[in-house]
Coordinates of C-alpha atoms and ligand atoms in Angstrom, one line a residue:
Chain A
M19 CA -17.2 3.3 40.5
P20 CA -15.3 1.2 38.0
L21 CA -12.8 2.9 35.7
L22 CA -14.0 1.0 32.7
S23 CA -17.1 -1.3 32.4
L24 CA -18.9 -3.2 29.7
K25 CA -22.6 -3.9 30.4
D26 CA -24.5 -6.7 28.7
V27 CA -22.5 -6.4 25.5
R28 CA -23.0 -8.5 22.5
I29 CA -21.1 -8.3 19.2
G30 CA -20.7 -10.2 16.0
F31 CA -19.7 -9.7 12.4
G32 CA -21.7 -9.8 9.3
S33 CA -25.4 -10.0 8.9
G34 CA -28.0 -12.6 7.7
P35 CA -27.2 -16.3 7.6
G36 CA -23.5 -15.6 7.4
R37 CA -23.5 -13.7 10.7
H38 CA -20.8 -14.7 13.1
E39 CA -21.6 -14.1 16.8
V40 CA -18.3 -13.5 18.6
L41 CA -19.2 -12.2 22.1
R42 CA -22.4 -12.3 24.1
D43 CA -23.5 -11.4 27.7
I44 CA -20.2 -9.7 28.4
H45 CA -20.2 -8.0 31.8
L46 CA -16.8 -6.5 32.8
E47 CA -15.8 -4.1 35.4
I48 CA -12.2 -2.9 35.8
Q49 CA -11.5 -0.9 39.0
E50 CA -8.9 1.9 39.2
G51 CA -5.5 0.5 39.8
E52 CA -6.3 -3.0 39.1
F53 CA -4.4 -5.5 36.9
V54 CA -6.8 -7.7 35.3
A55 CA -6.1 -10.6 32.9
I56 CA -8.4 -12.2 30.4
V57 CA -7.5 -15.7 29.4
G58 CA -9.1 -17.4 26.5
Y59 CA -8.7 -19.7 23.5
S60 CA -7.3 -18.4 20.3
G61 CA -10.1 -17.1 18.0
S62 CA -12.5 -16.8 20.9
G63 CA -12.8 -13.0 20.6
K64 CA -10.1 -11.6 22.9
S65 CA -9.0 -9.1 20.4
T66 CA -12.5 -8.1 19.7
L67 CA -13.1 -7.6 23.4
L68 CA -10.1 -5.4 23.6
N69 CA -11.1 -3.3 20.5
L70 CA -14.4 -2.8 22.2
L71 CA -12.7 -1.5 25.4
A72 CA -10.5 0.7 23.3
G73 CA -13.5 2.1 21.5
L74 CA -12.3 0.9 18.1
L75 CA -15.5 -1.3 17.7
Q76 CA -19.0 -0.5 18.7
P77 CA -21.1 -3.1 20.4
D78 CA -24.2 -4.4 18.7
A79 CA -25.9 -4.3 22.1
G80 CA -25.0 -3.0 25.5
S81 CA -22.7 -0.2 26.6
L82 CA -19.2 0.8 27.3
Q83 CA -18.7 3.2 30.2
L84 CA -15.7 5.1 31.3
R85 CA -15.9 6.2 35.0
G86 CA -19.6 5.8 34.9
L87 CA -20.3 7.8 31.8
P88 CA -20.8 6.5 28.3
A89 CA -17.3 6.2 26.9
P90 CA -16.1 8.6 24.2
G91 CA -14.5 7.2 21.0
P92 CA -10.9 5.9 21.2
G93 CA -8.3 8.2 22.6
P94 CA -4.9 8.1 24.2
D95 CA -6.4 7.8 27.7
R96 CA -6.9 4.1 26.8
G97 CA -3.4 3.1 25.7
V98 CA -3.4 0.0 23.4
V99 CA -0.6 -2.5 22.8
F100 CA -1.9 -4.2 19.6
Q101 CA -1.5 -7.9 19.0
N102 CA 0.4 -7.2 15.8
Y103 CA 2.4 -4.3 17.2
S104 CA 0.9 -1.8 14.7
L105 CA 4.1 0.2 14.3
L106 CA 4.2 2.6 11.4
P107 CA 6.9 1.0 9.2
W108 CA 8.2 4.3 7.5
L109 CA 9.0 5.8 11.0
T110 CA 12.0 4.8 13.2
V111 CA 11.5 3.5 16.8
T112 CA 12.1 7.0 18.1
E113 CA 9.7 8.6 15.5
N114 CA 6.9 6.0 16.2
I115 CA 7.0 6.8 19.9
A116 CA 7.5 10.6 19.3
L117 CA 4.4 10.6 17.1
A118 CA 2.3 9.4 20.1
V119 CA 4.2 11.7 22.7
D120 CA 3.9 14.8 20.5
Q121 CA 0.2 14.2 20.2
V122 CA -0.5 13.5 23.8
F123 CA 1.6 16.2 25.4
P124 CA 1.5 19.2 23.0
E125 CA 1.9 21.6 25.7
W126 CA 5.4 20.3 26.6
Q127 CA 8.6 21.9 25.3
P128 CA 10.2 19.9 22.4
G129 CA 13.2 19.0 24.6
Q130 CA 11.0 17.7 27.3
R131 CA 9.1 15.5 24.8
A132 CA 12.3 14.2 23.3
A133 CA 13.6 13.3 26.8
H134 CA 10.4 11.6 27.6
V135 CA 10.6 9.5 24.4
R136 CA 14.3 8.6 25.2
R137 CA 13.2 7.5 28.8
Y138 CA 10.7 5.0 27.5
I139 CA 13.0 3.7 24.9
E140 CA 15.5 3.2 27.6
M141 CA 12.8 1.5 29.8
V142 CA 12.3 -1.2 27.2
R143 CA 16.0 -1.5 26.6
L144 CA 15.9 -0.4 22.9
T145 CA 18.3 2.6 23.1
P146 CA 20.7 0.9 20.7
A147 CA 17.9 0.4 18.2
A148 CA 16.4 3.8 18.6
Q149 CA 17.1 4.9 15.0
K150 CA 16.0 1.7 13.4
R151 CA 12.9 1.0 11.4
P152 CA 10.5 -1.7 12.5
S153 CA 11.5 -3.9 9.5
E154 CA 15.0 -4.0 11.0
L155 CA 13.8 -5.2 14.3
S156 CA 12.9 -8.7 15.6
G157 CA 9.3 -9.5 16.6
G158 CA 10.1 -9.2 20.3
M159 CA 11.8 -5.8 19.7
R160 CA 8.8 -4.5 17.8
Q161 CA 6.6 -5.7 20.7
R162 CA 8.7 -3.7 23.1
V163 CA 8.5 -0.6 20.9
S164 CA 4.7 -1.0 20.9
L165 CA 4.7 -1.3 24.7
A166 CA 7.0 1.8 25.1
R167 CA 4.6 3.7 22.7
A168 CA 1.5 2.8 24.8
L169 CA 3.3 3.5 28.1
A170 CA 4.8 6.8 27.0
C171 CA 1.3 8.2 26.6
E172 CA 0.7 7.6 30.3
P173 CA -2.8 6.3 29.7
A174 CA -5.3 5.9 32.5
I175 CA -5.7 2.3 31.5
L176 CA -3.3 0.1 29.5
L177 CA -4.9 -2.4 27.3
M178 CA -2.4 -5.1 26.1
D179 CA -3.3 -7.8 23.5
E180 CA -1.1 -10.8 24.0
P181 CA 2.0 -8.4 24.3
F182 CA 4.5 -11.2 24.9
G183 CA 3.1 -13.6 22.2
A184 CA 6.1 -13.3 19.9
L185 CA 8.8 -13.5 22.5
D186 CA 11.2 -16.2 23.5
A187 CA 10.8 -17.6 27.1
L188 CA 13.7 -15.6 28.4
T189 CA 12.8 -12.2 26.9
R190 CA 9.2 -12.9 27.9
A191 CA 10.1 -13.4 31.5
N192 CA 12.1 -10.2 31.5
L193 CA 9.4 -8.2 29.9
Q194 CA 6.7 -9.6 32.2
D195 CA 8.6 -8.4 35.2
E196 CA 9.2 -5.1 33.4
V197 CA 5.5 -4.5 32.9
V198 CA 4.7 -5.5 36.4
R199 CA 7.4 -3.2 37.7
I200 CA 6.2 -0.3 35.7
W201 CA 2.6 -1.0 36.8
L202 CA 3.6 -1.1 40.5
E203 CA 5.6 2.1 40.1
N204 CA 2.6 4.3 39.1
R205 CA -0.3 2.0 39.8
R206 CA -2.1 2.6 36.7
T207 CA -4.9 0.3 35.6
A208 CA -3.9 -2.5 33.3
L209 CA -5.7 -5.1 31.3
L210 CA -3.7 -8.1 29.9
I211 CA -5.0 -10.4 27.2
T212 CA -3.3 -13.7 27.0
N213 CA -3.8 -17.4 26.2
D214 CA -1.3 -18.4 28.9
V215 CA -2.8 -19.1 32.3
D216 CA 0.6 -19.0 34.1
E217 CA 1.4 -15.6 32.7
A218 CA -2.0 -14.3 34.0
L219 CA -1.3 -15.8 37.4
L220 CA 2.1 -14.3 37.5
M221 CA 1.0 -10.7 36.6
A222 CA -2.6 -10.1 37.4
D223 CA -4.7 -9.5 40.5
R224 CA -7.8 -11.0 38.9
I225 CA -8.4 -13.3 36.0
L226 CA -11.4 -13.5 33.8
P227 CA -11.6 -16.7 31.7
L228 CA -13.2 -16.2 28.2
S229 CA -15.0 -19.3 26.9
A230 CA -14.5 -20.7 23.5
G231 CA -16.4 -19.0 20.7
P232 CA -18.6 -18.5 18.8
G233 CA -20.7 -16.6 21.3
A234 CA -18.0 -16.5 23.8
T235 CA -18.6 -15.0 27.3
L236 CA -16.7 -14.2 30.3
G237 CA -16.6 -16.7 33.2
P238 CA -16.6 -15.9 36.9
S239 CA -13.7 -13.7 38.0
V240 CA -10.9 -15.6 39.8
S241 CA -8.8 -13.5 42.1
V242 CA -5.1 -14.2 42.6
P243 CA -4.3 -13.5 46.2
L244 CA -0.6 -13.7 45.9
S245 CA 1.8 -11.0 47.4
R246 CA 3.9 -8.9 45.1
P247 CA 6.6 -9.0 43.9
R248 CA 6.0 -12.5 42.8
D249 CA 8.8 -14.9 42.2
R250 CA 8.1 -17.2 39.3
R251 CA 10.3 -20.0 40.8
S252 CA 8.5 -20.3 44.1
L253 CA 5.0 -19.4 42.9
H254 CA 3.9 -22.9 41.7
H255 CA 4.1 -24.3 45.2
E256 CA 1.7 -21.8 46.8
A257 CA -1.8 -23.2 47.6
S258 CA -3.6 -20.1 46.4
Y259 CA -1.7 -20.3 43.1
K260 CA -2.7 -23.9 42.5
H261 CA -6.3 -23.2 43.5
A262 CA -6.7 -20.2 41.2
R263 CA -4.9 -22.1 38.4
R264 CA -7.4 -25.1 38.7
T265 CA -10.4 -22.8 38.9
V266 CA -9.5 -21.0 35.6
L267 CA -8.6 -24.2 33.8
D268 CA -11.7 -26.0 35.0
Y269 CA -13.8 -23.3 33.5
L270 CA -11.9 -23.1 30.2
L271 CA -11.7 -26.9 29.8
G272 CA -14.9 -27.7 31.5
P273 CA -18.4 -28.3 29.9
G274 CA -19.5 -24.8 30.7
S275 CA -17.2 -23.4 28.1
H276 CA -18.1 -25.7 25.3
A277 CA -21.8 -26.1 26.0
K278 CA -22.9 -23.6 23.4
L279 CA -20.4 -24.5 20.8
A280 CA -22.2 -24.6 17.5
V281 CA -21.2 -23.8 14.0
S282 CA -23.6 -22.6 11.4
R283 CA -22.5 -22.9 7.8
K284 CA -24.1 -22.0 4.6
L285 CA -24.8 -24.8 2.2
V286 CA -24.8 -23.8 -1.4
L287 CA -26.4 -26.4 -3.7
P288 CA -24.8 -26.9 -7.1
D289 CA -26.1 -24.4 -9.6
L290 CA -27.6 -26.9 -12.0
L291 CA -30.9 -28.3 -13.0
P292 CA -31.3 -32.0 -13.8
E293 CA -31.5 -32.4 -17.6
D294 CA -35.0 -32.8 -18.7
L295 CA -34.7 -35.5 -21.4
D296 CA -38.5 -35.6 -22.3
G297 CA -39.1 -31.9 -23.1
P298 CA -38.0 -30.0 -26.2
R299 CA -34.3 -29.4 -26.3
P300 CA -33.4 -25.9 -25.1
S301 CA -31.7 -23.7 -27.5
L302 CA -27.9 -23.7 -27.3
F303 CA -27.8 -20.1 -26.7
A304 CA -30.5 -19.8 -24.1
P305 CA -29.1 -18.7 -20.7
P306 CA -28.7 -21.6 -18.4
K307 CA -31.5 -22.0 -15.9
R308 CA -30.4 -21.0 -12.6
R309 CA -31.6 -22.0 -9.2
A310 CA -30.5 -19.8 -6.4
H311 CA -30.7 -22.1 -3.7
S312 CA -29.0 -22.1 -0.3
A313 CA -29.7 -23.4 3.1
T314 CA -28.2 -23.0 6.5
E315 CA -27.4 -25.8 8.6
T316 CA -26.6 -25.6 12.2
V317 CA -24.5 -28.3 13.8
E318 CA -24.4 -28.6 17.5
L319 CA -21.1 -29.8 18.8
H320 CA -20.9 -31.7 22.1
Chain B
M11 CA 30.0 -18.2 -6.7
K12 CA 33.6 -17.7 -7.7
P13 CA 34.4 -14.3 -8.9
L14 CA 35.6 -15.6 -12.3
Q15 CA 32.2 -17.4 -12.8
R16 CA 30.4 -14.2 -11.8
L17 CA 32.4 -12.2 -14.3
Q18 CA 31.6 -14.9 -17.0
R19 CA 27.9 -14.8 -16.2
F20 CA 27.9 -11.0 -16.2
F21 CA 29.5 -11.1 -19.7
L22 CA 27.0 -13.7 -20.9
E23 CA 23.8 -12.2 -19.4
S24 CA 24.5 -8.4 -19.5
L25 CA 26.6 -8.1 -22.6
F26 CA 26.7 -11.1 -24.9
L27 CA 23.0 -12.1 -25.0
P28 CA 21.7 -8.5 -25.4
A29 CA 24.3 -8.0 -28.1
V30 CA 23.1 -11.1 -29.9
G31 CA 19.5 -9.8 -29.7
L32 CA 20.6 -6.4 -31.1
L33 CA 22.5 -8.0 -34.0
L34 CA 19.5 -10.2 -34.9
C35 CA 17.2 -7.2 -35.1
L36 CA 19.7 -5.3 -37.3
L37 CA 20.0 -8.4 -39.4
L38 CA 16.3 -8.6 -39.8
W39 CA 16.1 -4.9 -40.6
Q40 CA 18.9 -5.2 -43.2
V41 CA 17.1 -8.1 -44.8
L42 CA 13.8 -6.3 -45.0
S43 CA 15.2 -2.9 -46.1
G44 CA 15.7 -1.9 -49.7
K45 CA 18.8 -0.8 -51.4
T46 CA 19.4 1.7 -54.2
V47 CA 20.7 0.2 -57.5
K48 CA 22.0 2.2 -60.4
T49 CA 21.6 0.6 -63.8
T50 CA 22.7 2.1 -67.1
V51 CA 20.3 1.5 -69.9
R52 CA 19.9 2.5 -73.4
D53 CA 16.7 4.5 -73.8
D54 CA 14.3 4.8 -76.7
F55 CA 16.5 7.5 -78.3
G56 CA 19.6 5.2 -78.1
D57 CA 21.2 7.3 -75.4
L58 CA 22.9 5.8 -72.3
V59 CA 21.1 6.9 -69.2
T60 CA 21.6 6.0 -65.5
V61 CA 18.4 4.9 -63.8
T62 CA 18.3 4.8 -60.0
K63 CA 15.9 2.4 -58.5
R64 CA 15.2 0.9 -55.2
V65 CA 14.9 -2.8 -54.8
G66 CA 14.2 -5.0 -51.8
L67 CA 11.4 -6.5 -49.7
S68 CA 10.4 -3.2 -48.4
K69 CA 12.1 -1.2 -51.0
D70 CA 11.6 2.3 -49.5
L71 CA 12.8 1.2 -46.0
P72 CA 16.3 2.6 -45.5
S73 CA 18.8 0.1 -44.4
P74 CA 20.8 0.6 -41.1
A75 CA 23.7 2.1 -42.9
E76 CA 21.6 4.5 -44.8
T77 CA 19.7 5.5 -41.8
W78 CA 23.0 6.3 -39.9
A79 CA 24.3 8.2 -42.9
A80 CA 21.2 10.3 -43.0
S81 CA 21.0 10.9 -39.4
K82 CA 24.6 11.6 -38.6
T83 CA 24.3 15.4 -38.3
Y84 CA 21.3 15.1 -36.0
V85 CA 23.0 12.8 -33.7
L86 CA 26.5 14.2 -33.8
Q87 CA 25.3 17.8 -33.3
P88 CA 22.5 17.1 -31.0
W89 CA 21.9 20.6 -29.8
A90 CA 22.2 22.4 -33.2
K91 CA 19.3 24.6 -34.2
R92 CA 19.2 25.1 -38.0
G93 CA 15.5 26.0 -38.1
E94 CA 12.2 25.5 -36.2
L95 CA 11.8 22.1 -37.5
D96 CA 15.4 21.3 -38.2
Q97 CA 17.2 20.9 -34.9
G98 CA 19.5 18.4 -33.3
I99 CA 17.9 15.3 -31.8
L100 CA 18.5 16.3 -28.2
A101 CA 17.1 19.8 -28.8
F102 CA 13.9 18.2 -30.1
T103 CA 13.9 15.8 -27.1
W104 CA 14.3 18.8 -24.8
L105 CA 11.3 20.6 -26.4
S106 CA 9.1 17.5 -26.1
L107 CA 10.2 16.9 -22.5
K108 CA 9.4 20.4 -21.5
L109 CA 5.9 20.0 -22.7
V110 CA 5.6 16.5 -21.1
A111 CA 6.8 17.9 -17.8
Q112 CA 4.0 20.5 -17.7
G113 CA 1.2 18.0 -18.6
Y114 CA 2.6 15.4 -16.3
A115 CA 2.8 17.9 -13.4
I116 CA -0.8 18.8 -13.8
A117 CA -1.8 15.1 -14.0
L118 CA -0.1 14.4 -10.7
I119 CA -1.4 17.6 -8.9
L120 CA -4.9 16.7 -10.0
G121 CA -4.7 12.9 -10.0
T122 CA -3.3 12.4 -6.6
P123 CA -6.1 14.2 -4.6
I124 CA -8.7 12.6 -6.8
G125 CA -7.2 9.2 -6.0
F126 CA -7.3 10.0 -2.3
C127 CA -10.9 11.0 -2.5
L128 CA -11.9 7.9 -4.4
G129 CA -10.0 5.7 -1.9
L130 CA -11.3 7.4 1.3
S131 CA -15.0 8.1 0.4
K132 CA -17.4 5.4 -0.8
S133 CA -19.9 7.9 -2.1
F134 CA -17.3 10.0 -4.0
A135 CA -16.1 6.6 -5.5
K136 CA -19.8 5.7 -6.5
T137 CA -20.4 9.1 -8.0
F138 CA -17.2 9.4 -10.1
D139 CA -16.3 5.8 -10.8
P140 CA -18.5 5.5 -13.9
I141 CA -17.2 8.8 -15.4
I142 CA -13.6 7.7 -14.8
Q143 CA -14.2 4.3 -16.4
I144 CA -15.7 6.0 -19.5
L145 CA -13.0 8.7 -19.9
R146 CA -10.0 6.4 -19.1
P147 CA -9.9 4.5 -22.4
V148 CA -10.4 7.6 -24.6
S149 CA -7.3 7.9 -26.9
P150 CA -5.1 11.0 -26.9
L151 CA -6.1 11.4 -30.5
A152 CA -9.6 12.1 -29.5
W153 CA -8.7 14.5 -26.6
L154 CA -6.5 16.8 -28.7
P155 CA -9.2 18.3 -30.9
L156 CA -11.3 19.0 -27.8
G157 CA -8.3 20.7 -26.3
M158 CA -7.9 22.8 -29.4
V159 CA -11.5 23.9 -29.2
L160 CA -11.2 24.5 -25.4
F161 CA -8.1 26.7 -25.7
L162 CA -8.9 28.4 -29.0
S163 CA -9.7 31.8 -27.4
V164 CA -7.7 31.3 -24.2
K165 CA -4.4 33.3 -23.9
I166 CA -2.3 32.3 -20.9
H167 CA 0.7 34.5 -20.4
V168 CA 3.1 33.4 -17.7
P169 CA 5.2 36.4 -16.6
G170 CA 8.8 35.8 -17.2
A171 CA 8.2 32.8 -19.5
G172 CA 8.5 34.6 -22.8
A173 CA 5.8 34.1 -25.5
P174 CA 2.3 33.3 -24.3
Y175 CA 1.1 29.8 -24.6
T176 CA -0.5 29.1 -27.9
A177 CA -3.7 27.1 -28.3
S178 CA -1.9 24.1 -29.7
E179 CA 0.6 24.1 -26.8
L180 CA -2.3 24.3 -24.3
A181 CA -4.1 21.6 -26.1
A182 CA -1.1 19.3 -26.1
I183 CA -0.7 20.0 -22.3
F184 CA -4.3 19.3 -21.7
T185 CA -4.2 16.0 -23.6
I186 CA -1.1 14.8 -21.8
A187 CA -2.6 15.7 -18.4
V188 CA -6.0 14.0 -19.2
C189 CA -4.5 10.8 -20.6
S190 CA -1.7 10.4 -18.1
M191 CA -3.8 11.1 -15.0
W192 CA -5.5 7.7 -14.7
P193 CA -2.9 5.4 -13.5
T194 CA -2.0 8.0 -10.8
V195 CA -5.7 8.3 -9.8
L196 CA -6.4 4.6 -9.8
N197 CA -3.2 3.4 -8.1
T198 CA -3.6 6.1 -5.4
A199 CA -7.1 4.9 -4.8
V200 CA -6.1 1.3 -4.5
G201 CA -3.3 2.2 -2.3
V202 CA -5.6 4.1 0.1
R203 CA -8.0 1.2 0.2
A204 CA -5.3 -1.1 1.0
I205 CA -4.0 0.7 4.1
P206 CA -4.1 -1.9 6.9
Q207 CA -6.7 -1.3 9.5
D208 CA -3.9 -1.4 12.1
Y209 CA -2.4 1.9 11.0
L210 CA -5.8 3.5 11.1
N211 CA -6.4 2.2 14.6
V212 CA -3.1 3.8 15.7
A213 CA -4.3 7.1 14.3
K214 CA -7.7 6.6 16.2
V215 CA -6.1 5.6 19.5
L216 CA -3.7 8.6 19.4
K217 CA -6.6 10.8 18.3
L218 CA -4.6 12.3 15.4
S219 CA -6.5 15.2 13.7
R220 CA -7.7 14.7 10.2
T221 CA -4.7 16.6 8.7
K222 CA -2.3 14.8 10.8
T223 CA -3.8 11.5 10.0
L224 CA -3.6 12.3 6.3
L225 CA 0.1 13.5 6.5
K226 CA 1.4 11.1 9.0
V227 CA -0.4 7.9 8.2
L228 CA -2.4 7.9 4.9
V229 CA 0.1 9.6 2.7
P230 CA 3.2 7.6 3.8
A231 CA 1.3 4.3 3.7
T232 CA 0.0 5.0 0.2
L233 CA 3.3 6.3 -1.2
P234 CA 4.5 3.1 -2.8
Y235 CA 1.3 2.7 -4.7
M236 CA 1.4 6.4 -5.6
F237 CA 4.8 6.0 -7.2
T238 CA 3.8 3.1 -9.2
G239 CA 0.9 5.2 -10.4
F240 CA 3.4 8.1 -11.1
R241 CA 5.7 5.8 -13.1
L242 CA 2.9 4.4 -15.3
S243 CA 1.6 8.0 -15.8
L244 CA 5.0 9.2 -17.0
G245 CA 5.1 6.3 -19.6
I246 CA 1.7 7.4 -20.9
A247 CA 2.6 11.1 -20.9
W248 CA 5.6 10.3 -23.1
L249 CA 3.4 8.2 -25.5
V250 CA 0.9 11.0 -25.7
I251 CA 3.4 13.7 -26.5
V252 CA 4.4 12.1 -29.8
A253 CA 0.7 12.0 -30.9
A254 CA 0.1 15.5 -29.8
E255 CA 3.0 16.9 -31.6
M256 CA 2.1 15.0 -34.7
L257 CA -1.4 16.4 -34.7
T258 CA -0.3 20.0 -33.9
G259 CA 2.9 20.0 -35.9
R260 CA 4.8 21.4 -32.9
P261 CA 8.6 21.2 -33.0
G262 CA 9.7 18.2 -30.9
V263 CA 10.5 14.6 -31.5
G264 CA 7.0 13.7 -32.7
G265 CA 6.6 16.8 -34.8
F266 CA 9.9 16.1 -36.5
L267 CA 8.9 12.6 -37.2
W268 CA 5.6 13.7 -39.0
Q269 CA 7.3 16.4 -40.9
Q270 CA 10.0 14.0 -42.1
Y271 CA 7.4 11.4 -43.1
N272 CA 5.7 14.1 -45.3
A273 CA 9.1 15.1 -46.7
L274 CA 9.8 11.4 -47.6
N275 CA 12.8 11.3 -45.4
Y276 CA 12.3 7.8 -44.1
A277 CA 15.6 7.4 -42.4
H278 CA 14.7 10.2 -40.0
I279 CA 11.5 8.4 -38.9
I280 CA 13.6 5.6 -37.7
L281 CA 15.9 8.0 -36.0
C282 CA 12.9 9.4 -34.2
I283 CA 11.5 6.1 -33.3
L284 CA 14.8 5.1 -31.7
T285 CA 15.0 8.4 -29.8
I286 CA 11.5 8.1 -28.4
G287 CA 12.2 4.5 -27.3
F288 CA 15.5 5.5 -25.6
V289 CA 14.0 8.4 -23.8
G290 CA 10.9 6.5 -22.7
Y291 CA 13.2 3.7 -21.4
A292 CA 15.4 6.3 -19.5
L293 CA 12.4 7.9 -18.0
D294 CA 11.0 4.6 -16.9
R295 CA 14.3 3.6 -15.4
L296 CA 14.6 6.9 -13.6
M297 CA 11.1 6.5 -12.0
S298 CA 11.6 2.9 -11.0
L299 CA 14.7 4.0 -9.2
V300 CA 12.6 6.6 -7.3
E301 CA 9.9 4.0 -6.8
S302 CA 12.1 1.4 -5.4
R303 CA 13.5 3.8 -2.9
F304 CA 10.0 4.3 -1.6
K305 CA 9.1 0.6 -1.7
S306 CA 12.0 -0.4 0.4
V307 CA 10.8 1.7 3.3
Ligands
ATP422 N1 -13.4 -7.7 11.2 C1 -13.9 -8.9 11.4 N2 -14.8 -9.4 10.4 C2 -15.3 -10.7 10.6 N3 -15.0 -11.5 11.5 C3 -14.1 -11.1 12.4 C4 -13.5 -9.9 12.4 N4 -12.6 -9.7 13.4 C5 -12.7 -10.9 14.1 N5 -13.5 -11.8 13.5 C6 -13.9 -13.1 14.0 O1 -14.1 -13.0 15.4 C7 -13.6 -14.1 16.0 C8 -12.7 -13.6 17.2 O2 -11.6 -12.9 16.6 P1 -10.5 -12.3 17.6 O3 -9.4 -11.7 16.7 O4 -11.2 -11.4 18.5 O5 -9.9 -13.6 18.2 P2 -8.8 -13.7 19.3 O6 -9.4 -14.3 20.5 O7 -8.1 -12.4 19.5 O8 -7.7 -14.7 18.7 P3 -6.1 -14.8 18.8 O9 -5.9 -15.3 20.2 O10 -5.8 -15.7 17.7 O11 -5.6 -13.4 18.6 C9 -12.8 -14.9 15.0 O12 -13.6 -16.1 14.7 C10 -12.7 -14.0 13.8 O13 -12.9 -14.8 12.7
MG423 MG1 -6.3 -11.6 19.1

């Protein structure tokens, strides 16, 4: 039984002619202990998908299941590393993490909780900044705090939304290794959302490409049969790496991804009537004649 | 910038220019004000009499020097109490501030939760928004009589606080509270609505309870807006106290002003205006200090 699954999910924003269809026909199964990566274009709906999995958004159709049962609302069993860190700016690094830890492990002794918080701050190498507020940290440091907060809750599944997006290449490499190491240590389930195919290949067991929106959908799953620990220097030469990479890119760049690309936009005609020169002149103070007129045009892109 | 240049700039911008402004105002005041002239004339009976007359653009307006001469005792003995309506200027200010503090406290205690409800609940906002929009622009001068009627037969005796509250005192507090509440209400509501979805998502993912979400996320996230509201409310409370004291004749800066107007002591009116201005300015500075502390977080 999969740990987390989405069945036939569709979601969009707005209603009527302004409706924006973001995801459709989403089937997704994440097994216990797996490391899955979702790779897709910017704006295709990756964060929307993650919010669905976390329970922060409700699908318009289809269902979300946790261990085969309809998933309850959001909770700390599904830890989230948000794309924009989502740290509370009035709390220090320690306090941000402690807020989560105190909430998830209320039965522990205060000392035990504090030690737990310190351990995770140590893990992301932020001990010197433990008493700083998020505004005093760099983007990468904030991302690490966000990661530590999610990990400290010891969730059944860790959902990460482009967690290395704001990092320089060196820190990114470090932190990628760190996340994989933590994942290997306790074999929790992890889902990584990224726009970097190489990052996905380095970290994940399985890659799911997400086509470009609107109406994005997941492509066929591509497994990454590479042994761990993976060494990013020698990885590029392995045949299975090249094969997996080509499969993902072919899907993302190929016609399958763009076939349904269409934009619909609302056309609003100018709010004027042509002046009628023959008729009697309208009073200066009469309200202007209005013509509510709009049309929707759908443009298919090829 | 060189230290010398900085010093020069400080003198220019913080001392010299404000001094010029002050002087210009004093000059204008001097020009407008009248002065007393004594002339000796021979009257109809042939006697020499001295006639005192005021001349000038606004002949009853006392000049700066006359104002100072008439106000000296009030300023130099600021805590003196010669009678109920004849006290030093700080003693009056203190009386006014005490009343303002009570009305303002009520405004904050009521206004903040109302603001939270408005910001959190759409149906609450839809229900009460029209009423708030109608009550908000009502002048303190209109609220005060209603307050008098409301508290006419109410006696509130706070143990240990001396004399029981009189109707006029309660009416003044009521008016201050009602008038100064709105900036707090509206700013809090705006602040609650402006809380980024991210923070609420954090609360949801951590499954914080309702009280914990309120105390750990909603209140801290709204605090900067709340303090802006608090500052504006304090400004209004201080505006209202003068009107309330004038109407009720209570001792205080406003009451003193009105009494002196009736006693034709025009110099003291100016003294009161300046006092009201300085105190209002000081209160505003104080609040924006507090506000900026919370904004910086
Ligand atoms: N709350 C919302 N209301 C309306 N439209 C939304 C909302 N959230 C997302 N969208 C739309 O859904 C689409 C997908 O957004 P999403 O944030 O999921 O993209 P993404 O793949 O995470 O992009 P990025 O890689 O830049 O983070 C976008 O076109 C966006 O405009
Ligand atoms: Mg995103």
